[in-house]
Tab-separated table of C-alpha atoms in Angstrom:
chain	number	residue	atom	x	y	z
E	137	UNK	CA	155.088	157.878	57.879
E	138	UNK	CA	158.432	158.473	59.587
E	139	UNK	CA	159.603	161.779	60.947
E	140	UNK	CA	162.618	161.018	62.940
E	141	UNK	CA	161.132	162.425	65.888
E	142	UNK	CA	162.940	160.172	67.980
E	143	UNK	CA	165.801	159.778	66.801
E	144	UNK	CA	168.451	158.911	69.363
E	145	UNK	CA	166.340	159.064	71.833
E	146	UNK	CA	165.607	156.250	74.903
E	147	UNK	CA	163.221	154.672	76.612
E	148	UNK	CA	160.754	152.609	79.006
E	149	UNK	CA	157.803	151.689	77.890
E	150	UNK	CA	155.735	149.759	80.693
E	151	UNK	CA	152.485	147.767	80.243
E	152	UNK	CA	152.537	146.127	76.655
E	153	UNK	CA	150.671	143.808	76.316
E	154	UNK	CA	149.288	142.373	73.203
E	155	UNK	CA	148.398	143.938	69.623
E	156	UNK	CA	145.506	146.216	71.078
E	157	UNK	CA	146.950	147.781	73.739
E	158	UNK	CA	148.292	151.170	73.518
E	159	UNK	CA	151.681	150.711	75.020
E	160	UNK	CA	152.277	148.425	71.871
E	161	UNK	CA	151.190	150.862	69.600
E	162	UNK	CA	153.037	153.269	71.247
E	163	UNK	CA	156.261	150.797	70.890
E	164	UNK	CA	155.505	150.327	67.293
E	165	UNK	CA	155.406	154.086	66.705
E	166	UNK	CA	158.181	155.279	68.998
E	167	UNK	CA	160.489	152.548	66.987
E	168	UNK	CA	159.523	153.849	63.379
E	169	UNK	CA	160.383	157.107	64.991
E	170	UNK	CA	164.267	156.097	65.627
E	171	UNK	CA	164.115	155.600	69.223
E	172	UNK	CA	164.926	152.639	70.805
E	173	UNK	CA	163.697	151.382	74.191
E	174	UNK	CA	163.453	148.459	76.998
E	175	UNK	CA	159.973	146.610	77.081
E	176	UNK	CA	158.740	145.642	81.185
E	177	UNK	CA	155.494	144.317	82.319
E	178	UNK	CA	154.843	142.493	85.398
E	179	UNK	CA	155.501	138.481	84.943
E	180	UNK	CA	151.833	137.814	85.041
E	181	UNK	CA	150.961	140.082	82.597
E	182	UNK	CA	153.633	138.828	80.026
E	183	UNK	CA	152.508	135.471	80.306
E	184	UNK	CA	148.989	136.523	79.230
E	185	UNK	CA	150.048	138.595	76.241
E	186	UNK	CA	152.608	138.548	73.323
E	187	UNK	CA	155.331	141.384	74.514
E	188	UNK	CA	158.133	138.840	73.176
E	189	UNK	CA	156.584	139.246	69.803
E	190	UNK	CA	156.716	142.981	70.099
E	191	UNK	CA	160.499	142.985	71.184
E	192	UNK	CA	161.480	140.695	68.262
E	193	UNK	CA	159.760	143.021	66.054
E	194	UNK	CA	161.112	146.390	67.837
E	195	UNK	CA	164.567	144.859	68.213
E	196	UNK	CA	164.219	145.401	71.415
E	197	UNK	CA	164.801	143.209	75.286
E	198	UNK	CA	162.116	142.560	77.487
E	199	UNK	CA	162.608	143.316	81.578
E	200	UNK	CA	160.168	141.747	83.985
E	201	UNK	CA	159.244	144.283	86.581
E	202	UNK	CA	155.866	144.520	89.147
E	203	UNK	CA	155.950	147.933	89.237
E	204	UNK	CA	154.534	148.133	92.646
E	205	UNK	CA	157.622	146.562	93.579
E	206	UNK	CA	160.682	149.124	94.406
E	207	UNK	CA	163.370	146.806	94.598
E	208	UNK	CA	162.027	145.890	90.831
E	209	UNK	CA	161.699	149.091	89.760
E	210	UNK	CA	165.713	149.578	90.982
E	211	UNK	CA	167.096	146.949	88.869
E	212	UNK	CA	164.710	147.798	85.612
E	213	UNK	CA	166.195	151.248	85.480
E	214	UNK	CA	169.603	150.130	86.567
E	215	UNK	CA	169.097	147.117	83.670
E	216	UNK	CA	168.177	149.993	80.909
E	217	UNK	CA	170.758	152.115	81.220
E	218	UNK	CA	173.113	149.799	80.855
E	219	UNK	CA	171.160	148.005	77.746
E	220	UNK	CA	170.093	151.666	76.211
E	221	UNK	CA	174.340	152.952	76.792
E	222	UNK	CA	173.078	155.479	79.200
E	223	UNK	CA	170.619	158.564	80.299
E	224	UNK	CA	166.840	157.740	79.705
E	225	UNK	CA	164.726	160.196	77.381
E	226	UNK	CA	160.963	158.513	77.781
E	227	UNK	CA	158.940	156.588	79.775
E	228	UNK	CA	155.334	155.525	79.271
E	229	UNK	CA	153.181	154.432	81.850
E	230	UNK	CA	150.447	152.354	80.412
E	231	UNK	CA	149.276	150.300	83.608
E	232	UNK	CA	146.176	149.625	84.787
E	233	UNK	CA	144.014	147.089	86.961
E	234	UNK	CA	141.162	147.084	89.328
E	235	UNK	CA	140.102	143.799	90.991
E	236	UNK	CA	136.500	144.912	92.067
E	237	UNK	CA	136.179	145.536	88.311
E	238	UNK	CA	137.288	141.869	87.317
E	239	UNK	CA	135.272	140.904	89.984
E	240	UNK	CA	131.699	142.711	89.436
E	241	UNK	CA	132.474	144.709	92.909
E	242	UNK	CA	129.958	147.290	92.829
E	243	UNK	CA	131.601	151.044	93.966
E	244	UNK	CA	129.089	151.323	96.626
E	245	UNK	CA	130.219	147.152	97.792
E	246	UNK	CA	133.708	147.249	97.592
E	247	UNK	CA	136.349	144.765	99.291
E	248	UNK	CA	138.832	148.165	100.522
E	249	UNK	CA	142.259	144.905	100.019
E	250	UNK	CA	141.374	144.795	96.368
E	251	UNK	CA	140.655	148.476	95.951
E	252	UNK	CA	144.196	149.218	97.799
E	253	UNK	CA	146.066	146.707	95.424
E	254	UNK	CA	144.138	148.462	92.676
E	255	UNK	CA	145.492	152.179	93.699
E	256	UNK	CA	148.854	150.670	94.348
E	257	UNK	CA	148.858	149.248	90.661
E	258	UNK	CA	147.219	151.591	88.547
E	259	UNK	CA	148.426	154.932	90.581
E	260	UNK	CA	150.899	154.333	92.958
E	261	UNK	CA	153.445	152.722	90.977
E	262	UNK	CA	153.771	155.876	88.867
E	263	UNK	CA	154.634	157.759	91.705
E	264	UNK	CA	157.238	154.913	92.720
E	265	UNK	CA	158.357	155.030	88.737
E	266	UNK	CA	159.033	158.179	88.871
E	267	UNK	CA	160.985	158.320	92.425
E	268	UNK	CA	162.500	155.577	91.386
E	269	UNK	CA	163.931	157.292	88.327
E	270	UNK	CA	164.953	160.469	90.187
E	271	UNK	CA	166.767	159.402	92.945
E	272	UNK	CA	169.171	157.783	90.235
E	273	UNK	CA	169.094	160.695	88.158
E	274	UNK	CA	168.641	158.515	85.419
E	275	UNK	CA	166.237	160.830	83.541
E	276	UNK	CA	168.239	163.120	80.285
E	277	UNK	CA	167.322	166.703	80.745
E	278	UNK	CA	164.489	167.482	78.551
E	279	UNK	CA	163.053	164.161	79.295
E	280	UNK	CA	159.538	163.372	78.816
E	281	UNK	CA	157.484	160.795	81.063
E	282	UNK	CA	153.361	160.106	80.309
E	283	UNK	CA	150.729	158.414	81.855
E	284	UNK	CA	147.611	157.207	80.409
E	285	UNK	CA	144.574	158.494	81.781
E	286	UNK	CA	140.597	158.847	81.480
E	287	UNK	CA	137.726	161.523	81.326
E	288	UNK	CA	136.425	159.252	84.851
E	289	UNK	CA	138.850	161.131	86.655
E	290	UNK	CA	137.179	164.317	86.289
E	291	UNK	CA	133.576	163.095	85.387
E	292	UNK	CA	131.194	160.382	86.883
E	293	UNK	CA	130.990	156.978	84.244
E	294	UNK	CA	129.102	155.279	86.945
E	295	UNK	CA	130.873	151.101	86.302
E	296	UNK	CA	134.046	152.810	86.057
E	297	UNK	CA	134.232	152.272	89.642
E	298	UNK	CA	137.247	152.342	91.530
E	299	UNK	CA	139.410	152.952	88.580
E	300	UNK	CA	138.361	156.438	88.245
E	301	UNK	CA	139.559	157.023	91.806
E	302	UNK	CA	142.735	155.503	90.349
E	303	UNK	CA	143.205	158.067	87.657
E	304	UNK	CA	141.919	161.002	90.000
E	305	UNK	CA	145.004	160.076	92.530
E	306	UNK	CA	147.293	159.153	88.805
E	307	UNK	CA	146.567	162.670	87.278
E	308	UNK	CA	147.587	164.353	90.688
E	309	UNK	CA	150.822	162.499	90.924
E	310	UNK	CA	151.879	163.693	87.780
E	311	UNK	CA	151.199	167.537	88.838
E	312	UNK	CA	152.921	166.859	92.173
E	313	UNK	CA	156.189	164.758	91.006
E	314	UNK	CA	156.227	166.882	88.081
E	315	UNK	CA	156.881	170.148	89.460
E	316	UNK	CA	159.781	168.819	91.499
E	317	UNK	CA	161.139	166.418	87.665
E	318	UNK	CA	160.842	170.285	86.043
E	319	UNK	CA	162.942	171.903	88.614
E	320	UNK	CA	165.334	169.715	89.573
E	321	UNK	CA	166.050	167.244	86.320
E	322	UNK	CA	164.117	169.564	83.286
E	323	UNK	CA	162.284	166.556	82.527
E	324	UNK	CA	158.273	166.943	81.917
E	325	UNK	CA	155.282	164.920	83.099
E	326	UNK	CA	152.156	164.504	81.792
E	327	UNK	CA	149.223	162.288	81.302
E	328	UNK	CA	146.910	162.087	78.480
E	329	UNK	CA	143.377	161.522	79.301
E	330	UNK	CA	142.351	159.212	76.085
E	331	UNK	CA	138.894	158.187	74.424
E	332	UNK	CA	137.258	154.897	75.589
E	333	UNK	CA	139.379	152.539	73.681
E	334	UNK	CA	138.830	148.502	73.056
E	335	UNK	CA	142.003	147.239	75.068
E	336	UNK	CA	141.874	144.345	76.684
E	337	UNK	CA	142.155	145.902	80.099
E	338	UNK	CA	139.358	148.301	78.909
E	339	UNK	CA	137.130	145.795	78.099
E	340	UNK	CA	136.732	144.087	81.508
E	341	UNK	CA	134.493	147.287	82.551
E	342	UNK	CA	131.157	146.378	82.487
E	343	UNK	CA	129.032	148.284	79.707
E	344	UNK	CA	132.293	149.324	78.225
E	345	UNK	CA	130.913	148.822	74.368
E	346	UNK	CA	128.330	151.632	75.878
E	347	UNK	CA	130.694	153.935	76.288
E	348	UNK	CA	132.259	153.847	73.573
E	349	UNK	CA	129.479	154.396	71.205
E	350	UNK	CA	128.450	157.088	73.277
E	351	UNK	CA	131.805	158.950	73.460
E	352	UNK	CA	132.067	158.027	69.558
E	353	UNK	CA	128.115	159.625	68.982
E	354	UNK	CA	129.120	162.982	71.796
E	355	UNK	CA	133.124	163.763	69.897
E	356	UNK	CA	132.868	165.855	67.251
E	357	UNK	CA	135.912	163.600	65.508
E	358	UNK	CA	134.753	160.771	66.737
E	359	UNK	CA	136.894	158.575	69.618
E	360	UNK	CA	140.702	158.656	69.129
E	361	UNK	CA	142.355	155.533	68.473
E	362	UNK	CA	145.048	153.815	70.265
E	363	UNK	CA	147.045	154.394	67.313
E	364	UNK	CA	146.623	158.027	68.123
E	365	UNK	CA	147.298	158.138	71.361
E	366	UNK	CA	150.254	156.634	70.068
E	367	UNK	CA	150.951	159.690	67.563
E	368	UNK	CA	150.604	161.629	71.001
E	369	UNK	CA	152.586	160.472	73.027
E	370	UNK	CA	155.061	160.348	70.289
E	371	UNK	CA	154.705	164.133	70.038
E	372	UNK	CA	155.098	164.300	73.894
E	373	UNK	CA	158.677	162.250	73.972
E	374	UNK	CA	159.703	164.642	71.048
E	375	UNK	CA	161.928	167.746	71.855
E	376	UNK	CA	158.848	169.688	69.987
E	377	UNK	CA	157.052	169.570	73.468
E	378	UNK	CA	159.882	170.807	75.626
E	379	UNK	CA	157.573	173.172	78.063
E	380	UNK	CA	154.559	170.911	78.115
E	381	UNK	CA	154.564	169.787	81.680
E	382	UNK	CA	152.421	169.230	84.652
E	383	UNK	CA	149.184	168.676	81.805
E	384	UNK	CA	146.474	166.076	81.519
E	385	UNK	CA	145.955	166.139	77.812
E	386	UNK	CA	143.061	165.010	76.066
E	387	UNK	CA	143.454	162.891	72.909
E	388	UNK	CA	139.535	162.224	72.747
E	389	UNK	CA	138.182	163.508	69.756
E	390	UNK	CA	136.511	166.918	71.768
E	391	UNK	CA	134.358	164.786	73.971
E	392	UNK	CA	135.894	166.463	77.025
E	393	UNK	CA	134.305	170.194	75.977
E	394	UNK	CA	130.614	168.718	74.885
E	395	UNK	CA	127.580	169.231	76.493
E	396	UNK	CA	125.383	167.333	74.534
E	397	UNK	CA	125.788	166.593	70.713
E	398	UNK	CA	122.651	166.503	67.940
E	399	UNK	CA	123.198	162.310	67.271
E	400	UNK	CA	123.041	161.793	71.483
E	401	UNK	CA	120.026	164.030	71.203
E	402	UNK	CA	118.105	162.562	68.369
E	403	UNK	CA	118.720	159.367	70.620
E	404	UNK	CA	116.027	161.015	72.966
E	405	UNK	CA	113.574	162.892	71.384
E	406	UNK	CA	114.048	160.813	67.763
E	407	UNK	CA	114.946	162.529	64.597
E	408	UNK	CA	112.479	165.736	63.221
């Protein structure tokens, strides 16, 4: 169901890359909404996944960009304002990689290049999004920019490895960059720390199936979707968040406030 939540409203959404992923949902949702927006992932990652399907279906155009890369980063916001007819109203940042991961790199073994090109991916760039963005003042007061996160950043999931190092340093840049966005554009920051969720970057964590039955058996509404994160962030580009700002949400079904729940228990000392 449509809302017009959106409506008129435009965007970036980074990191789309096939069907599961919850940039595309996000796209999918965001243009039922009425908004319209510019599609980028780096040029590898488009050649693995289907983000020309997506901007057929969105009607919308698709801008290469390694977000690690300034000088790209430049010319995609430079290239959207001119395609979108102005002022951006929305960026996601759905990006994500760890090499030690890919690679089976234990936490307590890692090669420190691929752990760097992992920060500068999954962490960095968002700083050098959002720098990017300000110094052209191309950010719409009342603006809304998101992040996805995870619970690892605050909590040890032990093959998480470096990535939860990655959203530790991601969920601090958005405090930091977002107090200066609020006082000098109006334009909010946030990150929402979402549920393990089948992606196809998630699944490249080993024992990743684990934890998402056990997040699904410890949340008292179960794990939240990617299609729900979706609805979220939808509700976080809308003007009906226009003081939310410098938060790391959680769209996880309540796992972030449990202790223990009864169906995690009965796991251990079987049912009575």
């Amino acid at each position: 169901m449509s809302y017009n939540l959106l409506k008129g409203k435009k965007g970036i959404i980074f990191g789309a890359l096939d069907s599961n992923s919850i940039a595309w949902k996000t796209a999918e949702r965001v243009h039922e909404e009425g908004g319209q927006f510019v599609l980028t992932n780096a040029p590898v990652a488009m050649r693995m996944g289907q983000i020309n399907e997506l901007a057929e279906k969105t009607g919308s155009q698709v801008i290469p960009a390694d977000a690690t890369s300034v000088e790209d980063l430049q010319k995609l916001v430079e290239q959207s304002m001119e395609i979108l007819g102005g002022k951006i109203d929305f960026v996601l940042h759905s990006i994500g990689m760890s090499i030690n991961v890919r690679k089976g790199n234990h936490y307590t073994n890692q090669n420190y290049d691929w752990t760097q090109k992992g920060t500068d991916v999954s962490a960095m760039s968002f700083h050098k999004v959002m720098q990017t963005l300000y110094k052209a003042d191309a950010m719409n007061e009342w603006g809304s920019i998101v992040a996805l996160s995870y619970m690892a950043a605050q909590r040890v999931f032990p093959d998480y490895n470096d990535m939860a190092d990655n959203k530790a340093y991601l969920e601090s840049i958005a405090r930091s960059f977002g107090y200066f966005f609020g006082r000098d554009k109006k334009v909010r920051v946030n990150t929402i720390s979402q549920s393990p969720t089948p992606t196809t970057a998630g699944s490249g964590v080993k024992g990743f199936d684990g934890f998402i039955a056990y997040a699904d058996k410890m949340s008292p509404l179960g794990n939240a979707t990617a299609l729900d994160c979706a609805n979220y962030a939808v509700t976080l580009f809308s003007d009906l968040t226009k003081r939310v700002t410098l938060q790391n949400l959680y769209n996880d079904g309540g796992f972030s406030n449990m202790g223990v729940s009864d169906a995690v228990m009965s796991t251990f000392v079987g049912e009575e």
